[in-house]
PDB file of C-alpha atoms in Angstrom:
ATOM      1  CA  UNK A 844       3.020  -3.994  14.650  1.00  0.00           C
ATOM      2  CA  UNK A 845       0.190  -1.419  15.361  1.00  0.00           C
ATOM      3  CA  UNK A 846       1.461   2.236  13.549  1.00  0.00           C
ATOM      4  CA  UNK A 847       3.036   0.476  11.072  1.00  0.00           C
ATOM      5  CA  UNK A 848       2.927   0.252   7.891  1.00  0.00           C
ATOM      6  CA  UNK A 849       3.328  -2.625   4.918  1.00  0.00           C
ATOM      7  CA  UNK A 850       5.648  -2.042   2.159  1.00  0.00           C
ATOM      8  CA  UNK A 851       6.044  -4.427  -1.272  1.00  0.00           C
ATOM      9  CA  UNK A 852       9.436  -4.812  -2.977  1.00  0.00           C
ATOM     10  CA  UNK A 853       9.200  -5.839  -6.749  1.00  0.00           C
ATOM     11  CA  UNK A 854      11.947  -8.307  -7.587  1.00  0.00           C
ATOM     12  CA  UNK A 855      12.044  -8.560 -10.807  1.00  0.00           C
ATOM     13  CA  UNK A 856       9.392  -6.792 -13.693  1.00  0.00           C
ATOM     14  CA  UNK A 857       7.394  -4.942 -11.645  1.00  0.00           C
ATOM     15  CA  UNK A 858       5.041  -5.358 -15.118  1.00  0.00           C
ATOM     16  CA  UNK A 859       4.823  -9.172 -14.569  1.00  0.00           C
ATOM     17  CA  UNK A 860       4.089  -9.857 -11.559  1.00  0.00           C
ATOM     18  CA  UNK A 861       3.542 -13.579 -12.339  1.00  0.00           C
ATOM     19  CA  UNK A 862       7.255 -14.241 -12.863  1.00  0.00           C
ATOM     20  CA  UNK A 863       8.375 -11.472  -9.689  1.00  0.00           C
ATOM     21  CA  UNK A 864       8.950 -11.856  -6.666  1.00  0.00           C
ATOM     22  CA  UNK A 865       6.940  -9.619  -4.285  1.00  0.00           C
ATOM     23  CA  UNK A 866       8.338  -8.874  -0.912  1.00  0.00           C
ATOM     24  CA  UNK A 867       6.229  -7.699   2.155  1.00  0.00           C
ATOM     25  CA  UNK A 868       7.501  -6.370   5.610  1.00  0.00           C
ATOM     26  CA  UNK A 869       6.080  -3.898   8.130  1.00  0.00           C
ATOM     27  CA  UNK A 870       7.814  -0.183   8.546  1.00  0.00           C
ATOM     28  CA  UNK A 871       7.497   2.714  10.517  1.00  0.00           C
ATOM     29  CA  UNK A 872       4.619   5.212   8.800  1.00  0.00           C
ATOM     30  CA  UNK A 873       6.049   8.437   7.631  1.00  0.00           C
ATOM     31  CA  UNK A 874       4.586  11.477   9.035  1.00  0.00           C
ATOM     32  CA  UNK A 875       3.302  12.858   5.377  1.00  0.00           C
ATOM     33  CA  UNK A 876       1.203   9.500   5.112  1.00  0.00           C
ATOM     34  CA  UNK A 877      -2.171   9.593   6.569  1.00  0.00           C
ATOM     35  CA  UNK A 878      -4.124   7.311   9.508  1.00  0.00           C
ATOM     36  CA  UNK A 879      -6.601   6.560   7.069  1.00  0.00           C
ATOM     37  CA  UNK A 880      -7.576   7.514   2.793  1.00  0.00           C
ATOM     38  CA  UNK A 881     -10.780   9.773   2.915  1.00  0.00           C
ATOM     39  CA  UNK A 882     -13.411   7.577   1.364  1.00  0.00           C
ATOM     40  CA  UNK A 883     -16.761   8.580   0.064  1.00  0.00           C
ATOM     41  CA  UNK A 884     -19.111   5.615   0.452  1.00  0.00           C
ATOM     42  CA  UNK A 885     -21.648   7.191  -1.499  1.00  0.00           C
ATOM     43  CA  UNK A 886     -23.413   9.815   1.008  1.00  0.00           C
ATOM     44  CA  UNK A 887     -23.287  12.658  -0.695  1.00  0.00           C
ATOM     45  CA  UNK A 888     -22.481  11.321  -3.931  1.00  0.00           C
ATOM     46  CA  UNK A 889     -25.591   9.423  -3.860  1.00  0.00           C
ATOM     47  CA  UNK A 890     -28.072  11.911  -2.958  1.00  0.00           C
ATOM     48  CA  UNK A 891     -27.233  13.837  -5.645  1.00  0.00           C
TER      49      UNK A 891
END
C-alpha cells in the first residue's frame, strides 16, 4: 500500500540466511523514518 513500508522477519539464524526463513509484509512508516535516503550520485563528489 502507498506510505507503507516493507519489513523482513528472520526465522531462524539471521547469519544464514540460506537455511532461514525470511518473512516480508507491508507496515505503516514511522514518523522518524524518512520519504526517501539522501543519495549522492556523484555530483559533487565527482567534480572534485
Amino acid at each position: 500500500t502507498p506510505g507503507q513500508i516493507v519489513v523482513v522477519d528472520c526465522e531462524g539464524d539471521p547469519e544464514n540466511t540460506d537455511k532461514s526463513k525470511l518473512v516480508f509484509r507491508g507496515a505503516e512508516k514511522p514518523v522518524e523514518v524518512p520519504d526517501a535516503v539522501p543519495a549522492d550520485l556523484g555530483g559533487a563528489a565527482a567534480s572534485e
